[in-house]
């Protein structure tokens, strides 16, 4: 009897190492990024792991041992990774990818440590994105660790948006924190009184400055804004009590109280005065939007790291499960494979692994996207400032023409390269507003998608990882701190905007014509890829994307059995599941693209020559099985939404043309799953054969 | 008296000790299973030598530190992402195998030849450092043979400390049997030292140091020449891992006395 799975014989020999990751995540030629990865890793798997092993997570207080972790970040260059060389940093250009890598490395061991590191950057982000040149220089340079012989205290910051109930924080639109004019002498700078209470504010126990969101409580201040508060300002700067959180205990979280007088020059981004009224250059929403669209990606990477960090401990547990027992003699399958003799154990581990890989691919793509988007946004901001373009309506007007050009660009790029008008492509690529529209349409989807899916579904799959360790999984002795990682994941799914906020954003951005035009191009690309390489699940994914695309167009135009519009702002029963489904598709597609990158660039690295085929085979199989999983989710969501709002029995009695089309697409999708489970079997075989280290490289 | 030295550290990569090391018979002799794919670290003994060299350089302004490595250059590049962050040095790369099954005579010849070719090297100030031992295979002979090829007769092995005396001479502590040290005096450079563990902690990674080092590392990697190593001078009848029995048990909060008693009982048994 022939066995179709005998076609591929090269198996993955070892777990994927740095060489593989650098290619897949596109930093093989970024040496500074590779160094930051190594430096961060040594802190994570050294000091951070020891803190966890020494039960430092068992207290809410900020202990001297936890404080040492900050020193380790400073010494290893982690703190300065965010800054430009002229501010004391050492990496030039946008930092989204490098910060995502830092988050990934720290969260591989403990996400609280990652939060402690990144919260300082979060405090700086409003200044970095919208601050005046003086503000940027002062605070960015101040947060760089002093050089030997330099006498100054390092600045450490907190970002204070979230407030005690009722308004809470992200996307609430309202703020309890207020500002009013305390003093305004003729010819002098106005002094502002700030009242703000914070809730769940990271780094607050030791922060020396705070970037706080506040609303106006004075007719002489036109709008809300963000302000910089400093320890030492006149008034109350009370870090408050530690927040009694059950997770991320290696970050310092407090509920602070501020009642301070500050000069108006601390308004982030500056202000103008018109008719005796202070007009902040940016309201708090404008600042926050610029901040969170970036920092959410790093949060997403935390849960991703945990999923991938679980693979090695789970494999080791599975293989050694029966060793020491009488029936498991060395050389027997029971001894060598342990629980991995069972298909279920292999397949469930693969589901965790594929989720981790797809979420890594998605998150790092989002980070890279922002690295491309940052300079375009800066250019756009500078132009708007120079030309005095303010407010959504005025900005939309400016983008009317670039939007048309963006659609034209996407249409051209959808053609085979030989058929493209190269000169026109060049012209369009040289037009920064056109490129801004293209990149923004992607950033506005990829950022919430990775935050939503990596953390939300990631948390679910962390539970699966814990379950694969049996009872061991929920003990403190579990290698890899899996239970802690599982519970931490719930916070990652929540802060910087919980899942509903991400779904809401996606429900608006994923129906943009510019995004959907690119989405259609991707389907064509996947079809072409499937014709050349049928073993990666590209055809399955293309079918799932076609079904999603058809469904979203249908839902936007159709009404339910009661005559109500289906795809509408308040109809979250329709919009939100479609956002979830899209996140599945994006992760799956990105994993395919990263696997192709490995196949393409791998031969350039002689170290990989020996094992490249095995890695490419494994990742192709993983891509296939992830495409099948994504297709399953999309099929389920779309079917429920398309059929579910019809009157009972209506589709059976009188199937309309639209429903018929849907049924055909669904059927095509089901048929495209052929081979997916064979891919899973092949990947499972690799999981049973792959060589793993003798022991984990960080302590229990 | 302040002296500036030219310190050349010989050291390369070994598989990360946490990895599973399984000897196999390769096409050109013994090898480790998946050796190229295993993550690598700087040989810990060579690492101590490098950190000692950097420390000496810190206290003797004008001193130059070179790291001469024989290994697959793509793997060395990966290794540099960590090692280059530790201490400042100039890199000299020899592209070749880093297997523990190489003939140490051939390795010594290649390294000595590379040292000879370092531009501007002042042999009267030359300190050649390396590991007394190795994590890949411990023949313990390479450093002596480098000394011989370079014509250096002052060789110290198993050193844990080098102190430069006010008159410019060296005071060197070498390990000898029974946990004792042999303390020697040496008039000065040139010398060869095979370091034991030394007394210095591993410096933390610092990407800023790394970025400075990379200015010489990348060109060195790009122009690395293949090292001509003969493999016919040595034959292996068989290879195997050292026999060991690892009996690990994880206990927490056990009093020190209890642990000591258990170890004594195990030794007596």
mmCIF file with all atom_site columns, N, CA, C and O in Angstrom, chain A residues 249-295:
data_model
loop_
_atom_site.group_PDB
_atom_site.id
_atom_site.type_symbol
_atom_site.label_atom_id
_atom_site.label_alt_id
_atom_site.label_comp_id
_atom_site.label_asym_id
_atom_site.label_entity_id
_atom_site.label_seq_id
_atom_site.pdbx_PDB_ins_code
_atom_site.Cartn_x
_atom_site.Cartn_y
_atom_site.Cartn_z
_atom_site.occupancy
_atom_site.B_iso_or_equiv
_atom_site.pdbx_formal_charge
_atom_site.auth_seq_id
_atom_site.auth_comp_id
_atom_site.auth_asym_id
_atom_site.auth_atom_id
_atom_site.pdbx_PDB_model_num
ATOM 1   N N  . UNK A 1 249 ? 3.220  40.393 38.209 1.00 0.00 ? 249 UNK A N  1
ATOM 2   C CA . UNK A 1 249 ? 3.692  41.000 39.451 1.00 0.00 ? 249 UNK A CA 1
ATOM 3   C C  . UNK A 1 249 ? 5.128  41.507 39.385 1.00 0.00 ? 249 UNK A C  1
ATOM 4   O O  . UNK A 1 249 ? 5.595  42.101 40.347 1.00 0.00 ? 249 UNK A O  1
ATOM 5   N N  . UNK A 1 250 ? 5.807  41.262 38.287 1.00 0.00 ? 250 UNK A N  1
ATOM 6   C CA . UNK A 1 250 ? 7.138  41.851 38.159 1.00 0.00 ? 250 UNK A CA 1
ATOM 7   C C  . UNK A 1 250 ? 7.071  43.254 37.552 1.00 0.00 ? 250 UNK A C  1
ATOM 8   O O  . UNK A 1 250 ? 8.095  43.841 37.232 1.00 0.00 ? 250 UNK A O  1
ATOM 9   N N  . UNK A 1 251 ? 5.879  43.763 37.367 1.00 0.00 ? 251 UNK A N  1
ATOM 10  C CA . UNK A 1 251 ? 5.754  45.181 37.031 1.00 0.00 ? 251 UNK A CA 1
ATOM 11  C C  . UNK A 1 251 ? 5.101  45.873 38.221 1.00 0.00 ? 251 UNK A C  1
ATOM 12  O O  . UNK A 1 251 ? 4.365  45.249 38.987 1.00 0.00 ? 251 UNK A O  1
ATOM 13  N N  . UNK A 1 252 ? 5.394  47.151 38.343 1.00 0.00 ? 252 UNK A N  1
ATOM 14  C CA . UNK A 1 252 ? 4.998  47.911 39.534 1.00 0.00 ? 252 UNK A CA 1
ATOM 15  C C  . UNK A 1 252 ? 3.763  48.741 39.213 1.00 0.00 ? 252 UNK A C  1
ATOM 16  O O  . UNK A 1 252 ? 3.851  49.718 38.473 1.00 0.00 ? 252 UNK A O  1
ATOM 17  N N  . UNK A 1 253 ? 2.623  48.349 39.728 1.00 0.00 ? 253 UNK A N  1
ATOM 18  C CA . UNK A 1 253 ? 1.370  48.988 39.344 1.00 0.00 ? 253 UNK A CA 1
ATOM 19  C C  . UNK A 1 253 ? 0.694  49.623 40.547 1.00 0.00 ? 253 UNK A C  1
ATOM 20  O O  . UNK A 1 253 ? 0.507  48.958 41.575 1.00 0.00 ? 253 UNK A O  1
ATOM 21  N N  . UNK A 1 254 ? 0.349  50.886 40.430 1.00 0.00 ? 254 UNK A N  1
ATOM 22  C CA . UNK A 1 254 ? -0.265 51.621 41.535 1.00 0.00 ? 254 UNK A CA 1
ATOM 23  C C  . UNK A 1 254 ? -1.488 52.399 41.053 1.00 0.00 ? 254 UNK A C  1
ATOM 24  O O  . UNK A 1 254 ? -1.692 52.558 39.854 1.00 0.00 ? 254 UNK A O  1
ATOM 25  N N  . UNK A 1 255 ? -2.226 52.890 42.043 1.00 0.00 ? 255 UNK A N  1
ATOM 26  C CA . UNK A 1 255 ? -3.374 53.755 41.757 1.00 0.00 ? 255 UNK A CA 1
ATOM 27  C C  . UNK A 1 255 ? -3.050 55.154 42.279 1.00 0.00 ? 255 UNK A C  1
ATOM 28  O O  . UNK A 1 255 ? -3.340 55.489 43.433 1.00 0.00 ? 255 UNK A O  1
ATOM 29  N N  . UNK A 1 256 ? -2.456 56.015 41.459 1.00 0.00 ? 256 UNK A N  1
ATOM 30  C CA . UNK A 1 256 ? -1.921 57.279 41.980 1.00 0.00 ? 256 UNK A CA 1
ATOM 31  C C  . UNK A 1 256 ? -2.947 58.422 42.078 1.00 0.00 ? 256 UNK A C  1
ATOM 32  O O  . UNK A 1 256 ? -4.030 58.356 41.483 1.00 0.00 ? 256 UNK A O  1
ATOM 33  N N  . UNK A 1 257 ? -2.550 59.439 42.817 1.00 0.00 ? 257 UNK A N  1
ATOM 34  C CA . UNK A 1 257 ? -3.369 60.652 42.967 1.00 0.00 ? 257 UNK A CA 1
ATOM 35  C C  . UNK A 1 257 ? -2.461 61.863 42.709 1.00 0.00 ? 257 UNK A C  1
ATOM 36  O O  . UNK A 1 257 ? -1.387 61.970 43.297 1.00 0.00 ? 257 UNK A O  1
ATOM 37  N N  . UNK A 1 258 ? -2.908 62.745 41.822 1.00 0.00 ? 258 UNK A N  1
ATOM 38  C CA . UNK A 1 258 ? -2.124 63.949 41.522 1.00 0.00 ? 258 UNK A CA 1
ATOM 39  C C  . UNK A 1 258 ? -3.004 65.185 41.701 1.00 0.00 ? 258 UNK A C  1
ATOM 40  O O  . UNK A 1 258 ? -4.169 65.192 41.279 1.00 0.00 ? 258 UNK A O  1
ATOM 41  N N  . UNK A 1 259 ? -2.416 66.187 42.311 1.00 0.00 ? 259 UNK A N  1
ATOM 42  C CA . UNK A 1 259 ? -3.049 67.507 42.368 1.00 0.00 ? 259 UNK A CA 1
ATOM 43  C C  . UNK A 1 259 ? -1.897 68.512 42.342 1.00 0.00 ? 259 UNK A C  1
ATOM 44  O O  . UNK A 1 259 ? -1.308 68.834 43.358 1.00 0.00 ? 259 UNK A O  1
ATOM 45  N N  . UNK A 1 260 ? -1.545 68.942 41.149 1.00 0.00 ? 260 UNK A N  1
ATOM 46  C CA . UNK A 1 260 ? -0.270 69.642 40.956 1.00 0.00 ? 260 UNK A CA 1
ATOM 47  C C  . UNK A 1 260 ? -0.430 70.918 40.139 1.00 0.00 ? 260 UNK A C  1
ATOM 48  O O  . UNK A 1 260 ? -1.346 71.019 39.315 1.00 0.00 ? 260 UNK A O  1
ATOM 49  N N  . UNK A 1 261 ? 0.499  71.819 40.392 1.00 0.00 ? 261 UNK A N  1
ATOM 50  C CA . UNK A 1 261 ? 0.583  73.019 39.537 1.00 0.00 ? 261 UNK A CA 1
ATOM 51  C C  . UNK A 1 261 ? 1.750  72.803 38.580 1.00 0.00 ? 261 UNK A C  1
ATOM 52  O O  . UNK A 1 261 ? 2.866  72.493 39.010 1.00 0.00 ? 261 UNK A O  1
ATOM 53  N N  . UNK A 1 262 ? 1.515  73.000 37.291 1.00 0.00 ? 262 UNK A N  1
ATOM 54  C CA . UNK A 1 262 ? 2.591  72.817 36.303 1.00 0.00 ? 262 UNK A CA 1
ATOM 55  C C  . UNK A 1 262 ? 2.554  73.969 35.296 1.00 0.00 ? 262 UNK A C  1
ATOM 56  O O  . UNK A 1 262 ? 1.494  74.557 35.047 1.00 0.00 ? 262 UNK A O  1
ATOM 57  N N  . UNK A 1 263 ? 3.695  74.293 34.688 1.00 0.00 ? 263 UNK A N  1
ATOM 58  C CA . UNK A 1 263 ? 3.650  75.322 33.643 1.00 0.00 ? 263 UNK A CA 1
ATOM 59  C C  . UNK A 1 263 ? 2.965  74.774 32.385 1.00 0.00 ? 263 UNK A C  1
ATOM 60  O O  . UNK A 1 263 ? 3.018  73.566 32.119 1.00 0.00 ? 263 UNK A O  1
ATOM 61  N N  . UNK A 1 264 ? 2.369  75.669 31.615 1.00 0.00 ? 264 UNK A N  1
ATOM 62  C CA . UNK A 1 264 ? 1.652  75.226 30.405 1.00 0.00 ? 264 UNK A CA 1
ATOM 63  C C  . UNK A 1 264 ? 2.587  74.607 29.379 1.00 0.00 ? 264 UNK A C  1
ATOM 64  O O  . UNK A 1 264 ? 2.157  73.874 28.481 1.00 0.00 ? 264 UNK A O  1
ATOM 65  N N  . UNK A 1 265 ? 3.885  74.856 29.528 1.00 0.00 ? 265 UNK A N  1
ATOM 66  C CA . UNK A 1 265 ? 4.846  74.257 28.586 1.00 0.00 ? 265 UNK A CA 1
ATOM 67  C C  . UNK A 1 265 ? 4.879  72.735 28.721 1.00 0.00 ? 265 UNK A C  1
ATOM 68  O O  . UNK A 1 265 ? 5.494  72.052 27.913 1.00 0.00 ? 265 UNK A O  1
ATOM 69  N N  . UNK A 1 266 ? 4.229  72.205 29.756 1.00 0.00 ? 266 UNK A N  1
ATOM 70  C CA . UNK A 1 266 ? 4.188  70.735 29.905 1.00 0.00 ? 266 UNK A CA 1
ATOM 71  C C  . UNK A 1 266 ? 3.031  70.106 29.113 1.00 0.00 ? 266 UNK A C  1
ATOM 72  O O  . UNK A 1 266 ? 2.824  68.906 29.191 1.00 0.00 ? 266 UNK A O  1
ATOM 73  N N  . UNK A 1 267 ? 2.274  70.923 28.434 1.00 0.00 ? 267 UNK A N  1
ATOM 74  C CA . UNK A 1 267 ? 1.246  70.322 27.556 1.00 0.00 ? 267 UNK A CA 1
ATOM 75  C C  . UNK A 1 267 ? 1.981  69.635 26.412 1.00 0.00 ? 267 UNK A C  1
ATOM 76  O O  . UNK A 1 267 ? 2.794  70.271 25.717 1.00 0.00 ? 267 UNK A O  1
ATOM 77  N N  . UNK A 1 268 ? 1.727  68.371 26.236 1.00 0.00 ? 268 UNK A N  1
ATOM 78  C CA . UNK A 1 268 ? 2.473  67.614 25.223 1.00 0.00 ? 268 UNK A CA 1
ATOM 79  C C  . UNK A 1 268 ? 2.117  68.118 23.813 1.00 0.00 ? 268 UNK A C  1
ATOM 80  O O  . UNK A 1 268 ? 0.943  68.165 23.444 1.00 0.00 ? 268 UNK A O  1
ATOM 81  N N  . UNK A 1 269 ? 3.163  68.487 23.105 1.00 0.00 ? 269 UNK A N  1
ATOM 82  C CA . UNK A 1 269 ? 2.962  69.004 21.751 1.00 0.00 ? 269 UNK A CA 1
ATOM 83  C C  . UNK A 1 269 ? 2.817  70.503 21.706 1.00 0.00 ? 269 UNK A C  1
ATOM 84  O O  . UNK A 1 269 ? 2.732  71.089 20.628 1.00 0.00 ? 269 UNK A O  1
ATOM 85  N N  . UNK A 1 270 ? 2.765  71.146 22.906 1.00 0.00 ? 270 UNK A N  1
ATOM 86  C CA . UNK A 1 270 ? 2.686  72.601 22.964 1.00 0.00 ? 270 UNK A CA 1
ATOM 87  C C  . UNK A 1 270 ? 1.272  73.131 22.755 1.00 0.00 ? 270 UNK A C  1
ATOM 88  O O  . UNK A 1 270 ? 0.308  72.357 22.663 1.00 0.00 ? 270 UNK A O  1
ATOM 89  N N  . UNK A 1 271 ? 1.165  74.446 22.645 1.00 0.00 ? 271 UNK A N  1
ATOM 90  C CA . UNK A 1 271 ? -0.157 75.086 22.537 1.00 0.00 ? 271 UNK A CA 1
ATOM 91  C C  . UNK A 1 271 ? -0.005 76.427 21.841 1.00 0.00 ? 271 UNK A C  1
ATOM 92  O O  . UNK A 1 271 ? 1.107  76.946 21.685 1.00 0.00 ? 271 UNK A O  1
ATOM 93  N N  . UNK A 1 272 ? -1.127 76.957 21.438 1.00 0.00 ? 272 UNK A N  1
ATOM 94  C CA . UNK A 1 272 ? -1.145 78.340 20.953 1.00 0.00 ? 272 UNK A CA 1
ATOM 95  C C  . UNK A 1 272 ? -2.175 79.101 21.787 1.00 0.00 ? 272 UNK A C  1
ATOM 96  O O  . UNK A 1 272 ? -3.044 78.475 22.431 1.00 0.00 ? 272 UNK A O  1
ATOM 97  N N  . UNK A 1 273 ? -2.081 80.399 21.763 1.00 0.00 ? 273 UNK A N  1
ATOM 98  C CA . UNK A 1 273 ? -3.060 81.205 22.502 1.00 0.00 ? 273 UNK A CA 1
ATOM 99  C C  . UNK A 1 273 ? -3.811 82.071 21.493 1.00 0.00 ? 273 UNK A C  1
ATOM 100 O O  . UNK A 1 273 ? -3.207 82.739 20.648 1.00 0.00 ? 273 UNK A O  1
ATOM 101 N N  . UNK A 1 274 ? -5.139 81.990 21.594 1.00 0.00 ? 274 UNK A N  1
ATOM 102 C CA . UNK A 1 274 ? -5.964 82.791 20.688 1.00 0.00 ? 274 UNK A CA 1
ATOM 103 C C  . UNK A 1 274 ? -7.107 83.383 21.493 1.00 0.00 ? 274 UNK A C  1
ATOM 104 O O  . UNK A 1 274 ? -7.824 82.626 22.184 1.00 0.00 ? 274 UNK A O  1
ATOM 105 N N  . UNK A 1 275 ? -7.212 84.651 21.427 1.00 0.00 ? 275 UNK A N  1
ATOM 106 C CA . UNK A 1 275 ? -8.276 85.366 22.144 1.00 0.00 ? 275 UNK A CA 1
ATOM 107 C C  . UNK A 1 275 ? -8.312 84.992 23.630 1.00 0.00 ? 275 UNK A C  1
ATOM 108 O O  . UNK A 1 275 ? -9.379 84.736 24.209 1.00 0.00 ? 275 UNK A O  1
ATOM 109 N N  . UNK A 1 276 ? -7.155 84.875 24.218 1.00 0.00 ? 276 UNK A N  1
ATOM 110 C CA . UNK A 1 276 ? -7.080 84.592 25.652 1.00 0.00 ? 276 UNK A CA 1
ATOM 111 C C  . UNK A 1 276 ? -7.385 83.151 26.012 1.00 0.00 ? 276 UNK A C  1
ATOM 112 O O  . UNK A 1 276 ? -7.631 82.830 27.182 1.00 0.00 ? 276 UNK A O  1
ATOM 113 N N  . UNK A 1 277 ? -7.405 82.286 25.025 1.00 0.00 ? 277 UNK A N  1
ATOM 114 C CA . UNK A 1 277 ? -7.687 80.858 25.288 1.00 0.00 ? 277 UNK A CA 1
ATOM 115 C C  . UNK A 1 277 ? -6.487 80.013 24.876 1.00 0.00 ? 277 UNK A C  1
ATOM 116 O O  . UNK A 1 277 ? -5.915 80.216 23.792 1.00 0.00 ? 277 UNK A O  1
ATOM 117 N N  . UNK A 1 278 ? -6.114 79.084 25.763 1.00 0.00 ? 278 UNK A N  1
ATOM 118 C CA . UNK A 1 278 ? -5.023 78.154 25.431 1.00 0.00 ? 278 UNK A CA 1
ATOM 119 C C  . UNK A 1 278 ? -5.588 77.057 24.529 1.00 0.00 ? 278 UNK A C  1
ATOM 120 O O  . UNK A 1 278 ? -6.555 76.385 24.905 1.00 0.00 ? 278 UNK A O  1
ATOM 121 N N  . UNK A 1 279 ? -4.974 76.889 23.379 1.00 0.00 ? 279 UNK A N  1
ATOM 122 C CA . UNK A 1 279 ? -5.429 75.827 22.464 1.00 0.00 ? 279 UNK A CA 1
ATOM 123 C C  . UNK A 1 279 ? -4.310 74.787 22.357 1.00 0.00 ? 279 UNK A C  1
ATOM 124 O O  . UNK A 1 279 ? -3.295 75.019 21.683 1.00 0.00 ? 279 UNK A O  1
ATOM 125 N N  . UNK A 1 280 ? -4.464 73.640 23.039 1.00 0.00 ? 280 UNK A N  1
ATOM 126 C CA . UNK A 1 280 ? -3.432 72.603 22.898 1.00 0.00 ? 280 UNK A CA 1
ATOM 127 C C  . UNK A 1 280 ? -3.307 72.181 21.433 1.00 0.00 ? 280 UNK A C  1
ATOM 128 O O  . UNK A 1 280 ? -4.314 72.076 20.719 1.00 0.00 ? 280 UNK A O  1
ATOM 129 N N  . UNK A 1 281 ? -2.080 71.956 20.998 1.00 0.00 ? 281 UNK A N  1
ATOM 130 C CA . UNK A 1 281 ? -1.889 71.552 19.599 1.00 0.00 ? 281 UNK A CA 1
ATOM 131 C C  . UNK A 1 281 ? -2.475 70.172 19.315 1.00 0.00 ? 281 UNK A C  1
ATOM 132 O O  . UNK A 1 281 ? -2.798 69.853 18.177 1.00 0.00 ? 281 UNK A O  1
ATOM 133 N N  . UNK A 1 282 ? -2.524 69.343 20.345 1.00 0.00 ? 282 UNK A N  1
ATOM 134 C CA . UNK A 1 282 ? -3.121 67.998 20.176 1.00 0.00 ? 282 UNK A CA 1
ATOM 135 C C  . UNK A 1 282 ? -4.044 67.728 21.351 1.00 0.00 ? 282 UNK A C  1
ATOM 136 O O  . UNK A 1 282 ? -3.659 67.924 22.506 1.00 0.00 ? 282 UNK A O  1
ATOM 137 N N  . UNK A 1 283 ? -5.259 67.247 21.063 1.00 0.00 ? 283 UNK A N  1
ATOM 138 C CA . UNK A 1 283 ? -6.092 66.813 22.187 1.00 0.00 ? 283 UNK A CA 1
ATOM 139 C C  . UNK A 1 283 ? -5.661 65.409 22.619 1.00 0.00 ? 283 UNK A C  1
ATOM 140 O O  . UNK A 1 283 ? -4.875 64.751 21.929 1.00 0.00 ? 283 UNK A O  1
ATOM 141 N N  . UNK A 1 284 ? -6.178 64.947 23.746 1.00 0.00 ? 284 UNK A N  1
ATOM 142 C CA . UNK A 1 284 ? -5.659 63.686 24.299 1.00 0.00 ? 284 UNK A CA 1
ATOM 143 C C  . UNK A 1 284 ? -5.951 62.501 23.380 1.00 0.00 ? 284 UNK A C  1
ATOM 144 O O  . UNK A 1 284 ? -5.176 61.566 23.303 1.00 0.00 ? 284 UNK A O  1
ATOM 145 N N  . UNK A 1 285 ? -7.057 62.580 22.656 1.00 0.00 ? 285 UNK A N  1
ATOM 146 C CA . UNK A 1 285 ? -7.378 61.465 21.752 1.00 0.00 ? 285 UNK A CA 1
ATOM 147 C C  . UNK A 1 285 ? -6.378 61.349 20.609 1.00 0.00 ? 285 UNK A C  1
ATOM 148 O O  . UNK A 1 285 ? -5.986 60.253 20.220 1.00 0.00 ? 285 UNK A O  1
ATOM 149 N N  . UNK A 1 286 ? -5.970 62.492 20.095 1.00 0.00 ? 286 UNK A N  1
ATOM 150 C CA . UNK A 1 286 ? -4.992 62.479 18.987 1.00 0.00 ? 286 UNK A CA 1
ATOM 151 C C  . UNK A 1 286 ? -3.660 61.885 19.450 1.00 0.00 ? 286 UNK A C  1
ATOM 152 O O  . UNK A 1 286 ? -3.011 61.133 18.724 1.00 0.00 ? 286 UNK A O  1
ATOM 153 N N  . UNK A 1 287 ? -3.283 62.225 20.666 1.00 0.00 ? 287 UNK A N  1
ATOM 154 C CA . UNK A 1 287 ? -2.011 61.700 21.182 1.00 0.00 ? 287 UNK A CA 1
ATOM 155 C C  . UNK A 1 287 ? -2.136 60.195 21.421 1.00 0.00 ? 287 UNK A C  1
ATOM 156 O O  . UNK A 1 287 ? -1.291 59.405 20.991 1.00 0.00 ? 287 UNK A O  1
ATOM 157 N N  . UNK A 1 288 ? -3.218 59.831 22.065 1.00 0.00 ? 288 UNK A N  1
ATOM 158 C CA . UNK A 1 288 ? -3.387 58.420 22.438 1.00 0.00 ? 288 UNK A CA 1
ATOM 159 C C  . UNK A 1 288 ? -3.498 57.517 21.212 1.00 0.00 ? 288 UNK A C  1
ATOM 160 O O  . UNK A 1 288 ? -2.964 56.410 21.189 1.00 0.00 ? 288 UNK A O  1
ATOM 161 N N  . UNK A 1 289 ? -4.181 58.017 20.205 1.00 0.00 ? 289 UNK A N  1
ATOM 162 C CA . UNK A 1 289 ? -4.318 57.222 18.988 1.00 0.00 ? 289 UNK A CA 1
ATOM 163 C C  . UNK A 1 289 ? -2.937 56.911 18.398 1.00 0.00 ? 289 UNK A C  1
ATOM 164 O O  . UNK A 1 289 ? -2.651 55.785 18.001 1.00 0.00 ? 289 UNK A O  1
ATOM 165 N N  . UNK A 1 290 ? -2.085 57.929 18.394 1.00 0.00 ? 290 UNK A N  1
ATOM 166 C CA . UNK A 1 290 ? -0.730 57.733 17.850 1.00 0.00 ? 290 UNK A CA 1
ATOM 167 C C  . UNK A 1 290 ? 0.073  56.775 18.714 1.00 0.00 ? 290 UNK A C  1
ATOM 168 O O  . UNK A 1 290 ? 0.908  56.017 18.219 1.00 0.00 ? 290 UNK A O  1
ATOM 169 N N  . UNK A 1 291 ? -0.195 56.801 20.015 1.00 0.00 ? 291 UNK A N  1
ATOM 170 C CA . UNK A 1 291 ? 0.563  55.955 20.945 1.00 0.00 ? 291 UNK A CA 1
ATOM 171 C C  . UNK A 1 291 ? 0.122  54.500 20.834 1.00 0.00 ? 291 UNK A C  1
ATOM 172 O O  . UNK A 1 291 ? 0.922  53.598 20.584 1.00 0.00 ? 291 UNK A O  1
ATOM 173 N N  . UNK A 1 292 ? -1.159 54.274 21.015 1.00 0.00 ? 292 UNK A N  1
ATOM 174 C CA . UNK A 1 292 ? -1.630 52.891 21.124 1.00 0.00 ? 292 UNK A CA 1
ATOM 175 C C  . UNK A 1 292 ? -1.535 52.115 19.822 1.00 0.00 ? 292 UNK A C  1
ATOM 176 O O  . UNK A 1 292 ? -1.428 50.901 19.826 1.00 0.00 ? 292 UNK A O  1
ATOM 177 N N  . UNK A 1 293 ? -1.584 52.805 18.715 1.00 0.00 ? 293 UNK A N  1
ATOM 178 C CA . UNK A 1 293 ? -1.519 52.054 17.458 1.00 0.00 ? 293 UNK A CA 1
ATOM 179 C C  . UNK A 1 293 ? -0.152 51.370 17.361 1.00 0.00 ? 293 UNK A C  1
ATOM 180 O O  . UNK A 1 293 ? 0.013  50.422 16.618 1.00 0.00 ? 293 UNK A O  1
ATOM 181 N N  . UNK A 1 294 ? 0.832  51.850 18.144 1.00 0.00 ? 294 UNK A N  1
ATOM 182 C CA . UNK A 1 294 ? 2.146  51.216 18.122 1.00 0.00 ? 294 UNK A CA 1
ATOM 183 C C  . UNK A 1 294 ? 2.340  50.265 19.303 1.00 0.00 ? 294 UNK A C  1
ATOM 184 O O  . UNK A 1 294 ? 2.763  49.144 19.146 1.00 0.00 ? 294 UNK A O  1
ATOM 185 N N  . UNK A 1 295 ? 2.017  50.774 20.493 1.00 0.00 ? 295 UNK A N  1
ATOM 186 C CA . UNK A 1 295 ? 2.366  49.998 21.696 1.00 0.00 ? 295 UNK A CA 1
ATOM 187 C C  . UNK A 1 295 ? 1.509  48.737 21.849 1.00 0.00 ? 295 UNK A C  1
ATOM 188 O O  . UNK A 1 295 ? 1.902  47.822 22.551 1.00 0.00 ? 295 UNK A O  1
#
